[in-house]
PDB file of C-alpha atoms in Angstrom:
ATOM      1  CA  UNK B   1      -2.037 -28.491 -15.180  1.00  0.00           C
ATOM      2  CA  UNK B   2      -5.098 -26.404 -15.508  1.00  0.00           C
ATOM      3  CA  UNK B   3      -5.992 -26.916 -11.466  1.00  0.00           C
ATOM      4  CA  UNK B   4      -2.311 -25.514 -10.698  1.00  0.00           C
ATOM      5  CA  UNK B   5      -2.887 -22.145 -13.433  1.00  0.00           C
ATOM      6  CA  UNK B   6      -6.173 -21.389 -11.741  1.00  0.00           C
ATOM      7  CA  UNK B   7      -5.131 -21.777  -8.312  1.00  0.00           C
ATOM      8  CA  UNK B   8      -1.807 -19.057  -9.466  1.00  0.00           C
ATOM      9  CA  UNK B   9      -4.072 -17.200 -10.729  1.00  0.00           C
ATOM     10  CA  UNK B  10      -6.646 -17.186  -7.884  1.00  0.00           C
ATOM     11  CA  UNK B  11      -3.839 -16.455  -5.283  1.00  0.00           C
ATOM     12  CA  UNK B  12      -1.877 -13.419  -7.837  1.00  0.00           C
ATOM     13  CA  UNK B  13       1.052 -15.712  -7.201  1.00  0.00           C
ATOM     14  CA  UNK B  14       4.041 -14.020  -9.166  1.00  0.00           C
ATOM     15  CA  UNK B  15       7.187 -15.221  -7.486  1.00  0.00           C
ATOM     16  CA  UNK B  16       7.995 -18.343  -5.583  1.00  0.00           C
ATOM     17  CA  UNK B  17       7.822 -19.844  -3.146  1.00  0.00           C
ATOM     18  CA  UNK B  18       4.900 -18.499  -1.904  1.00  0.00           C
ATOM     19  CA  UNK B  19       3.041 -19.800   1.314  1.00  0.00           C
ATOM     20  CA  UNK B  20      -1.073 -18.366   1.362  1.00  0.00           C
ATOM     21  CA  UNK B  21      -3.116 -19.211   4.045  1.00  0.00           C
ATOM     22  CA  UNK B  22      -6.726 -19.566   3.474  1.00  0.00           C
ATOM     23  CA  UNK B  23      -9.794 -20.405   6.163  1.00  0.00           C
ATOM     24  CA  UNK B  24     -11.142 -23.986   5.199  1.00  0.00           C
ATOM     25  CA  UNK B  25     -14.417 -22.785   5.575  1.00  0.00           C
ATOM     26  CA  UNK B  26     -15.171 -19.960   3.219  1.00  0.00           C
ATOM     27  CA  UNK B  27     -11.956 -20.156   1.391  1.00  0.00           C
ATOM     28  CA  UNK B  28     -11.141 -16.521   2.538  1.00  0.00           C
ATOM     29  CA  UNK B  29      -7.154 -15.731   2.191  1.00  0.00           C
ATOM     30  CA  UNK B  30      -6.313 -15.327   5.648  1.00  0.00           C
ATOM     31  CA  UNK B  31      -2.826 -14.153   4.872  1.00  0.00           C
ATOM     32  CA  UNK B  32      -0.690 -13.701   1.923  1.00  0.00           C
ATOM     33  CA  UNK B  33       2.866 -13.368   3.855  1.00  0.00           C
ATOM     34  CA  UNK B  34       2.868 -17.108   5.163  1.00  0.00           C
ATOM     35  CA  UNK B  35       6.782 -16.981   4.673  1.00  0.00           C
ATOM     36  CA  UNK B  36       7.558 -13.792   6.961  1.00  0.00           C
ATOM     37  CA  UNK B  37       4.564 -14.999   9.112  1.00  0.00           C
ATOM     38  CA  UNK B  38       6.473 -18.420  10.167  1.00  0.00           C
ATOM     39  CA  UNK B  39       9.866 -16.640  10.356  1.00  0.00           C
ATOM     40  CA  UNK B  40       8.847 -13.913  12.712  1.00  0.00           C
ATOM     41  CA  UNK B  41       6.569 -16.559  14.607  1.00  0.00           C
ATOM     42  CA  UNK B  42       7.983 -20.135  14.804  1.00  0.00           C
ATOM     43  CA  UNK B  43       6.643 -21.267  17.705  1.00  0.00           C
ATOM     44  CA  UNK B  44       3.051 -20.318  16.262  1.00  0.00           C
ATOM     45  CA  UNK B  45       2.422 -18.099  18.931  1.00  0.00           C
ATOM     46  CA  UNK B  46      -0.023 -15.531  16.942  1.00  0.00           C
ATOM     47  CA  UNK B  47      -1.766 -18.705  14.919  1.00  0.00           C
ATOM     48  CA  UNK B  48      -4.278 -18.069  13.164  1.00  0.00           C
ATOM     49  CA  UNK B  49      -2.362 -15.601  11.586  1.00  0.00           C
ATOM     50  CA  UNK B  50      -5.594 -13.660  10.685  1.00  0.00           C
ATOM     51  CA  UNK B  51      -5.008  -9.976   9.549  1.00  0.00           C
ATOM     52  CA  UNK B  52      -5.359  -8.033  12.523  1.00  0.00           C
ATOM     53  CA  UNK B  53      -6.614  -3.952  12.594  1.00  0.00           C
ATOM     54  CA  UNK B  54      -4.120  -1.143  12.220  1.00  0.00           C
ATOM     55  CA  UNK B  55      -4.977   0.151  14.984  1.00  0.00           C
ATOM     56  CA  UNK B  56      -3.401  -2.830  16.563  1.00  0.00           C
ATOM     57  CA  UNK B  57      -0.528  -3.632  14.441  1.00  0.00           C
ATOM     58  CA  UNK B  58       0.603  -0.021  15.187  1.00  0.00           C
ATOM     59  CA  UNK B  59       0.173   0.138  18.733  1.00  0.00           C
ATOM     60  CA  UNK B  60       3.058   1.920  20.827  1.00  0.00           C
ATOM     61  CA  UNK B  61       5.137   4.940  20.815  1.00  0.00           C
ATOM     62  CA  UNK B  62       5.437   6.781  17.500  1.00  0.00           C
ATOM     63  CA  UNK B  63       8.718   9.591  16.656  1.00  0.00           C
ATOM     64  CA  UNK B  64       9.097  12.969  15.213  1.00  0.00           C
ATOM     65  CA  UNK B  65      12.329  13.951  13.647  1.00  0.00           C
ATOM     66  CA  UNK B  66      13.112  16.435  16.530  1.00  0.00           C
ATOM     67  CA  UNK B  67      12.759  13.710  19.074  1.00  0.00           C
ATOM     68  CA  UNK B  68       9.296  14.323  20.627  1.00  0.00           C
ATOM     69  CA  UNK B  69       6.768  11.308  21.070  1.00  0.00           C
ATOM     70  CA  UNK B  70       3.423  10.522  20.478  1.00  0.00           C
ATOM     71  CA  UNK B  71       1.191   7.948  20.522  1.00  0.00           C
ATOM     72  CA  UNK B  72      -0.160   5.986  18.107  1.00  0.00           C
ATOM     73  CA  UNK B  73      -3.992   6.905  19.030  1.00  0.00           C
ATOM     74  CA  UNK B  74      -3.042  10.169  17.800  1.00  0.00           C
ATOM     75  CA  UNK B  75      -3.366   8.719  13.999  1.00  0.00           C
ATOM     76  CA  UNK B  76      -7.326   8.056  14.855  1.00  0.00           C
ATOM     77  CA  UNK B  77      -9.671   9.483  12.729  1.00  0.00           C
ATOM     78  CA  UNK B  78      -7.187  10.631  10.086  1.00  0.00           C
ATOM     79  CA  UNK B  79      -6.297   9.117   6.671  1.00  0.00           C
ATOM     80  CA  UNK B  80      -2.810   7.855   6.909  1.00  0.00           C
ATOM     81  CA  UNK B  81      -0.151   6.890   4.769  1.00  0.00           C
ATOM     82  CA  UNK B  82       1.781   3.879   5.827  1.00  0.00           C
ATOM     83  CA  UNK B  83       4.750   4.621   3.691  1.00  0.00           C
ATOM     84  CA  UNK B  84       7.444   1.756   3.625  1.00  0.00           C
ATOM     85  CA  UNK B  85      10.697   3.198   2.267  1.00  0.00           C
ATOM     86  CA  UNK B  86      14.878   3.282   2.937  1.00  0.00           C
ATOM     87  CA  UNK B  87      17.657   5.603   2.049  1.00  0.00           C
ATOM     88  CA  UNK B  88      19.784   3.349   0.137  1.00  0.00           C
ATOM     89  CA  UNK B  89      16.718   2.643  -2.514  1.00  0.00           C
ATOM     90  CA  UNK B  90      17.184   5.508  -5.002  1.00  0.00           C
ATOM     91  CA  UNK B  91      13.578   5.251  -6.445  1.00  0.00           C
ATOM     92  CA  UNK B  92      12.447   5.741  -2.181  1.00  0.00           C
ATOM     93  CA  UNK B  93      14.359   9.057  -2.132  1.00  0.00           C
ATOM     94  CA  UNK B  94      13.090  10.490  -5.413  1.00  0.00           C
ATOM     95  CA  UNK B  95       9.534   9.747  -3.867  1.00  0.00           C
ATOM     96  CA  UNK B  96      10.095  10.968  -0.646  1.00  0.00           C
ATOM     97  CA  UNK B  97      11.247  14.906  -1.944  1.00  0.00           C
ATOM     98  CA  UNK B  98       7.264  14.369  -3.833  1.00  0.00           C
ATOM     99  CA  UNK B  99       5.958  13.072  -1.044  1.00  0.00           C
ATOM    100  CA  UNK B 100       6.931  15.967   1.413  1.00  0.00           C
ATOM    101  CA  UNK B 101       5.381  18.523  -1.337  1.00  0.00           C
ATOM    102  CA  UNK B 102       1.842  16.214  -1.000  1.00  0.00           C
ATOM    103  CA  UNK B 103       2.390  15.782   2.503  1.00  0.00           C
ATOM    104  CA  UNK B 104       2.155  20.213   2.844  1.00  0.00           C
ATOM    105  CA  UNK B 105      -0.215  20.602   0.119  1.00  0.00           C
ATOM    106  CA  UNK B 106      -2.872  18.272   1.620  1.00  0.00           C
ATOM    107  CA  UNK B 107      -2.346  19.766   5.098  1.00  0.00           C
ATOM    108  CA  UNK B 108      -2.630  22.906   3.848  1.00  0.00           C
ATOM    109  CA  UNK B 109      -5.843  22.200   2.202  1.00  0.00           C
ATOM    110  CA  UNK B 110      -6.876  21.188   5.530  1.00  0.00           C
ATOM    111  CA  UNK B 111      -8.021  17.689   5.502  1.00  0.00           C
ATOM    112  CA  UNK B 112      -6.798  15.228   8.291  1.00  0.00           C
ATOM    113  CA  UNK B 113      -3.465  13.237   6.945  1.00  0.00           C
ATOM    114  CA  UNK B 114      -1.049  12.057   8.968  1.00  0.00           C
ATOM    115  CA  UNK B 115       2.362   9.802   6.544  1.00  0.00           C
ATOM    116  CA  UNK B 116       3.890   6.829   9.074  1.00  0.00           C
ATOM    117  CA  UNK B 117       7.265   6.147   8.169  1.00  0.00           C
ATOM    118  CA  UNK B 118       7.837   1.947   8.539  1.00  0.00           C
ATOM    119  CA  UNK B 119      11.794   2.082   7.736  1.00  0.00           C
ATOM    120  CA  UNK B 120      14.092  -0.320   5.825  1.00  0.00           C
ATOM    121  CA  UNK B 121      16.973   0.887   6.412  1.00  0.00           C
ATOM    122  CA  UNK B 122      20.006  -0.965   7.300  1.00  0.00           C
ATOM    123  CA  UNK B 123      21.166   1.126  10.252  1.00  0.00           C
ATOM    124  CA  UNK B 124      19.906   3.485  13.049  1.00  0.00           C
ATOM    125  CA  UNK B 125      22.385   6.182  11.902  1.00  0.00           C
ATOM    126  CA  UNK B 126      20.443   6.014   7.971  1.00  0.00           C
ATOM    127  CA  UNK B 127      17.264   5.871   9.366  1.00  0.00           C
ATOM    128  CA  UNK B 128      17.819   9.373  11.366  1.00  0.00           C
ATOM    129  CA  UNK B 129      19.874  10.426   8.306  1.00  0.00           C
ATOM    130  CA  UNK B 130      16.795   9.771   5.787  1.00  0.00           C
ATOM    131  CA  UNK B 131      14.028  10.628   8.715  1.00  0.00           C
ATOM    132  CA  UNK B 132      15.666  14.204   9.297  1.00  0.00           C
ATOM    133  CA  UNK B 133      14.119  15.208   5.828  1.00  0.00           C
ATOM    134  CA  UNK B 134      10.449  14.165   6.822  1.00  0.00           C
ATOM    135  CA  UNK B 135       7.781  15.843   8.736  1.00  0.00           C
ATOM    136  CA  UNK B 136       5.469  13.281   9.616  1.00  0.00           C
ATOM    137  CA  UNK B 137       5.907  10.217  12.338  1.00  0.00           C
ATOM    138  CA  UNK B 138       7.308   7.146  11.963  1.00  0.00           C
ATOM    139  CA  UNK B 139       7.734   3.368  14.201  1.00  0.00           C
ATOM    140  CA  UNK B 140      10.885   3.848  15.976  1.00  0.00           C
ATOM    141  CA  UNK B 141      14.034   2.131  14.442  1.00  0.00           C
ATOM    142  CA  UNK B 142      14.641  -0.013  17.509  1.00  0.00           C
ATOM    143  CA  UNK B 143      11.130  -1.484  16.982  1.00  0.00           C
ATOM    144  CA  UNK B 144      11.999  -4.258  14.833  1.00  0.00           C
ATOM    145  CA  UNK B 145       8.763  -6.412  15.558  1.00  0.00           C
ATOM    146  CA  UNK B 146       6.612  -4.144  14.972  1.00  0.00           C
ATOM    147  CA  UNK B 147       7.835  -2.994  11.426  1.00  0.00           C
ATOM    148  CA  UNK B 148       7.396  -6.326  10.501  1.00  0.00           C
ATOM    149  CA  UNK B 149       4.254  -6.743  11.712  1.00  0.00           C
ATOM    150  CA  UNK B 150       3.413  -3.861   9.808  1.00  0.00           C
ATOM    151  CA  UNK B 151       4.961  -4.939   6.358  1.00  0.00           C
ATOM    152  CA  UNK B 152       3.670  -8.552   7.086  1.00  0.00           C
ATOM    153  CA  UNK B 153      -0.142  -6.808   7.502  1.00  0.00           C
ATOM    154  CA  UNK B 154       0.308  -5.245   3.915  1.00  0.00           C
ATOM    155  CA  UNK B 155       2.393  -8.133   2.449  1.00  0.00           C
ATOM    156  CA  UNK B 156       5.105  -5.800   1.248  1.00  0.00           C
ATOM    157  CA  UNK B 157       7.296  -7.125  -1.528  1.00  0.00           C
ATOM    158  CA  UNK B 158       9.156  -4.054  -2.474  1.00  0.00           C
ATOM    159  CA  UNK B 159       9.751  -0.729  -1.527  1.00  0.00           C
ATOM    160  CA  UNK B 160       8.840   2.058  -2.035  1.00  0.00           C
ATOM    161  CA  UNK B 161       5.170   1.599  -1.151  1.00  0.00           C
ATOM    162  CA  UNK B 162       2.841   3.914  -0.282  1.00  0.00           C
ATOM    163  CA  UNK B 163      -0.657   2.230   1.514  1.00  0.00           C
ATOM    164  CA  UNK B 164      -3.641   4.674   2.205  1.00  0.00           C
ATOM    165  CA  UNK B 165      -5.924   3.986   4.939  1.00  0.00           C
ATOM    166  CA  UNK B 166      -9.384   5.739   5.282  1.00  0.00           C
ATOM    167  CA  UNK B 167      -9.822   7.432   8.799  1.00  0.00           C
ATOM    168  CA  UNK B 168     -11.026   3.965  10.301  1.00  0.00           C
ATOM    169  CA  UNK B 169      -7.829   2.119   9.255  1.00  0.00           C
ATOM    170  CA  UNK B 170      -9.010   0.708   6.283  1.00  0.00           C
ATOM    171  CA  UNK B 171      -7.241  -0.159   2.980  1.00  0.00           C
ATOM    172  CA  UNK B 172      -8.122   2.781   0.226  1.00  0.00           C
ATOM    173  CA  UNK B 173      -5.394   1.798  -2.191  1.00  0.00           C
ATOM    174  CA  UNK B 174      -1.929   0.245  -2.281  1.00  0.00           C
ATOM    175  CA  UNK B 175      -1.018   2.578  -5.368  1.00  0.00           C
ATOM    176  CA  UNK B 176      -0.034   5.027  -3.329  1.00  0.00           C
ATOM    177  CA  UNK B 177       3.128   5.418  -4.846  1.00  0.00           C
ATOM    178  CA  UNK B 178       1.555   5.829  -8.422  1.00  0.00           C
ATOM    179  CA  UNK B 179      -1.335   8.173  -7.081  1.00  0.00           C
ATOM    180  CA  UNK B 180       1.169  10.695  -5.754  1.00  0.00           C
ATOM    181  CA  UNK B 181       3.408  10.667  -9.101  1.00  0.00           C
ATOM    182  CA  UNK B 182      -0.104  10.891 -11.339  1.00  0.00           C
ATOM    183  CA  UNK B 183      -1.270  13.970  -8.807  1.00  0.00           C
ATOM    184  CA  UNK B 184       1.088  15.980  -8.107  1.00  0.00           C
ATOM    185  CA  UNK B 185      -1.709  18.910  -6.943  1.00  0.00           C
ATOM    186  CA  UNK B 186      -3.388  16.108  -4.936  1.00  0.00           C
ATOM    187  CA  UNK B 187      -6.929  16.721  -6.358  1.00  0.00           C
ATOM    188  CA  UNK B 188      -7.936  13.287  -6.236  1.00  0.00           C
ATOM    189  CA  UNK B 189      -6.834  12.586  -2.397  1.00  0.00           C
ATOM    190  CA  UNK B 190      -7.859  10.230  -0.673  1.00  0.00           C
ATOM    191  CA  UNK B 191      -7.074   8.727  -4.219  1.00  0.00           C
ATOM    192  CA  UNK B 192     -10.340   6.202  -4.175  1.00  0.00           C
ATOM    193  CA  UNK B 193      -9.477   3.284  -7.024  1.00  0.00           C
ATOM    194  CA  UNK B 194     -11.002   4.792 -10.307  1.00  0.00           C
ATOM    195  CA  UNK B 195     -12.647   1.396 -12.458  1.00  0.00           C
ATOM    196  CA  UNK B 196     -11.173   2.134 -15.527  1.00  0.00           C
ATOM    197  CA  UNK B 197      -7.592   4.125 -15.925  1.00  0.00           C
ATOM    198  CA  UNK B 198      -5.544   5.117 -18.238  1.00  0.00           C
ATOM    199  CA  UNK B 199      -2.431   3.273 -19.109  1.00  0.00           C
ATOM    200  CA  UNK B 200       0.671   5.009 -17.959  1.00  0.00           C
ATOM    201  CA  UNK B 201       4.295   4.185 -17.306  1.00  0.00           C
ATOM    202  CA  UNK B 202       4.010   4.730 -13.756  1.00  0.00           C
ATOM    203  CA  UNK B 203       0.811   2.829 -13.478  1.00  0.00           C
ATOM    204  CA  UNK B 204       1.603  -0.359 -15.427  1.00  0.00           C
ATOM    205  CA  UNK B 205       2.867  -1.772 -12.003  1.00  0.00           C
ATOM    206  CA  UNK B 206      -0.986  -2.667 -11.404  1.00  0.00           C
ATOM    207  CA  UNK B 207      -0.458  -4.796 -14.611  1.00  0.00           C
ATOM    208  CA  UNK B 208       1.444  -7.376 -12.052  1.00  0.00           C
ATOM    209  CA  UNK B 209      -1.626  -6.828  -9.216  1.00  0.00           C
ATOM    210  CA  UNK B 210      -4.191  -9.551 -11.318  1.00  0.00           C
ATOM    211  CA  UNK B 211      -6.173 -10.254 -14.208  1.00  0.00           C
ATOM    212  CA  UNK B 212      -6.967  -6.522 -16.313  1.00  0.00           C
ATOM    213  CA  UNK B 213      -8.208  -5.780 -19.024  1.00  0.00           C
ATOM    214  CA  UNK B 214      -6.279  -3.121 -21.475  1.00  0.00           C
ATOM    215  CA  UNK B 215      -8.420  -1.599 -24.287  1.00  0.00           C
ATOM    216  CA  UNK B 216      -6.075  -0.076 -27.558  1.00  0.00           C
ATOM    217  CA  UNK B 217      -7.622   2.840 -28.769  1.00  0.00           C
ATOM    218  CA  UNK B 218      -6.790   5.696 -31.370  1.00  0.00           C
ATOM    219  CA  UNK B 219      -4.889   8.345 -28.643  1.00  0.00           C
ATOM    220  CA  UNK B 220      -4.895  10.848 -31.715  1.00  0.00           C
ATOM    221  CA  UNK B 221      -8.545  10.812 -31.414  1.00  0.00           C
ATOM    222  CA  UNK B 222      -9.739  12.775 -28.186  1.00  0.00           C
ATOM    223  CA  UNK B 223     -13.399  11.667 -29.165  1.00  0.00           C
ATOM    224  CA  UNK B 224     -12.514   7.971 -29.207  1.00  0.00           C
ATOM    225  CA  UNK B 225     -10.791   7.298 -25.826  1.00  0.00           C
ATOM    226  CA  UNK B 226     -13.763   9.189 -24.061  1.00  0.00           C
ATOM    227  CA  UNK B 227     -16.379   6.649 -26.171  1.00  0.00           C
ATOM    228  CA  UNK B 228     -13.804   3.930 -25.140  1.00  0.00           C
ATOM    229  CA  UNK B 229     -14.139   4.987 -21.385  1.00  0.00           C
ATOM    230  CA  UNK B 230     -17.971   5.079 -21.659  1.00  0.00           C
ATOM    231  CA  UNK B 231     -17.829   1.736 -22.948  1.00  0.00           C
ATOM    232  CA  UNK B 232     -15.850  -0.184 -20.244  1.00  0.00           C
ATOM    233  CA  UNK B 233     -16.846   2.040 -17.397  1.00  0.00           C
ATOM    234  CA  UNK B 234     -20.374   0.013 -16.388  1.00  0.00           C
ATOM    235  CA  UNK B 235     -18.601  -3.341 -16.671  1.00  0.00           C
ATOM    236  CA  UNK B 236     -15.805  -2.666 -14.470  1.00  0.00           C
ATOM    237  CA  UNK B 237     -17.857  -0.784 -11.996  1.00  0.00           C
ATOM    238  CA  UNK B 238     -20.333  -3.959 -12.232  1.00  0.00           C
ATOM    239  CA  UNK B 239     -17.470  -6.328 -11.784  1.00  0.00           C
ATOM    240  CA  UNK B 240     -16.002  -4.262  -8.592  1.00  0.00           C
ATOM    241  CA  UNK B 241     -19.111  -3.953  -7.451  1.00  0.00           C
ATOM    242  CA  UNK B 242     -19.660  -7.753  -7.599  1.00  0.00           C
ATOM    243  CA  UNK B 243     -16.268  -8.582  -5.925  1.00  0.00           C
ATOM    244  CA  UNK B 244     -16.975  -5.949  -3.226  1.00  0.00           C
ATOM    245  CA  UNK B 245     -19.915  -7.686  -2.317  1.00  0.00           C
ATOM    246  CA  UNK B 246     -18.096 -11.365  -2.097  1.00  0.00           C
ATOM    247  CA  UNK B 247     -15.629  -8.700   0.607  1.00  0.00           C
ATOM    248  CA  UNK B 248     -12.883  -9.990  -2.234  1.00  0.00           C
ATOM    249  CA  UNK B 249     -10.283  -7.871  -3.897  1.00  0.00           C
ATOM    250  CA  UNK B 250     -11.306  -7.401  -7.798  1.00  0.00           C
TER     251      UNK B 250
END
């Protein structure tokens, strides 16, 4: 029925079953991962189920691949990478040997980055394995809750993904993954959403993310994909701009 396709579409529901929690009162989406939420807490224990800060999600002791410790404070006041990955995913290694190259380049350019490795691999021994070839941090192995806390926060359904935070521990963009592919010199970092982008491969993937709008144009024509741009530019700032103010996701 019409109700159902509007409340599928209201939620980005692609795959089910699907359990979203929304406040009764303002009809805010409390939480997208309702399924991992009730396996990881069946007594209810953490109800409401609210999203909670980074700051606290992460909380603990974080690694480096020589051993040493730090903790998790130490990420304050620099953008971070949350960067959900596993050796046995072919399409995670290819973006890790990037990712390593961004990692140095934005270092090097001196702005504050830190990359937190949430593993999904199947053993200790792989995580060390695949963790040996990074230099950033990452949530201990052994730390089961807390890597699921941390994929329940973002509601990962796939890896690899890549989530930027702005230096308060806000959400920047989920595209991480397609950012870092589309800039490999890392000129656009912290990689703010642009309104209106161009189609790629690598960025159809925000095709599945909610309603879009794709405009065909004449690629042999420089002239006419800049007019096209031009065109569709005010509207989608306008309509970001509206959904920003409702604190909703466009």
């Amino acid at each position: 029925s019409l109700l159902q396709l509007k409340l599928w579409n209201k939620y980005r529901v692609s795959n089910i079953p699907s359990l979203i929690f929304i406040d009764a009162s303002t009809g805010k989406v409390v939480c997208r991962n309702g399924l991992l939420v009730i396996r990881d807490d069946p007594e209810g224990l953490e109800f409401p189920w609210g999203p909670k800060p980074f700051s606290e999600v992460v909380a603990g002791s974080l690694l480096r691949n020589n051993g040493q410790t730090l903790d998790s404070s130490a990420l304050e006041g620099s953008h971070v990478g949350v960067y959900f990955s596993a050796h046995w995913c072919p399409p995670c290694r290819s973006l890790t040997r990037v990712l390593v190259e961004s990692y140095r380049k934005i270092k090097e350019a001196g702005q504050k980055f830190e990359i937190l490795f949430v593993s999904a691999d199947r053993s200790e021994d792989s995580f060390k394995q695949y963790f040996s070839e990074m230099p950033w941090v990452a949530v201990p192995y052994a730390d089961e809750a807390r890597r699921s806390r941390l994929n329940r926060l973002y509601g990962i359904q796939g890896i690899p993904t890549l989530i930027v935070l702005d230096s308060k521990g806000d959400v920047i963009t989920r595209q991480g993954r397609v950012e870092v592919l589309n800039d490999i010199e890392c000129r656009e970092f912290p990689w703010h959403p642009k309104p209106v982008l161009e189609l790629t491969d690598s960025n159809a993937v925000q095709l599945n993310e909610g309603p879009c709008l794709v405009l065909f144009v004449d690629s042999e024509d420089d002239g006419e994909s800049e007019a096209a741009k031009q065109l569709i530019q005010p509207i989608a700032e306008k309509i970001i701009a509206k959904y920003k103010a409702k604190e909703e996701e466009a």
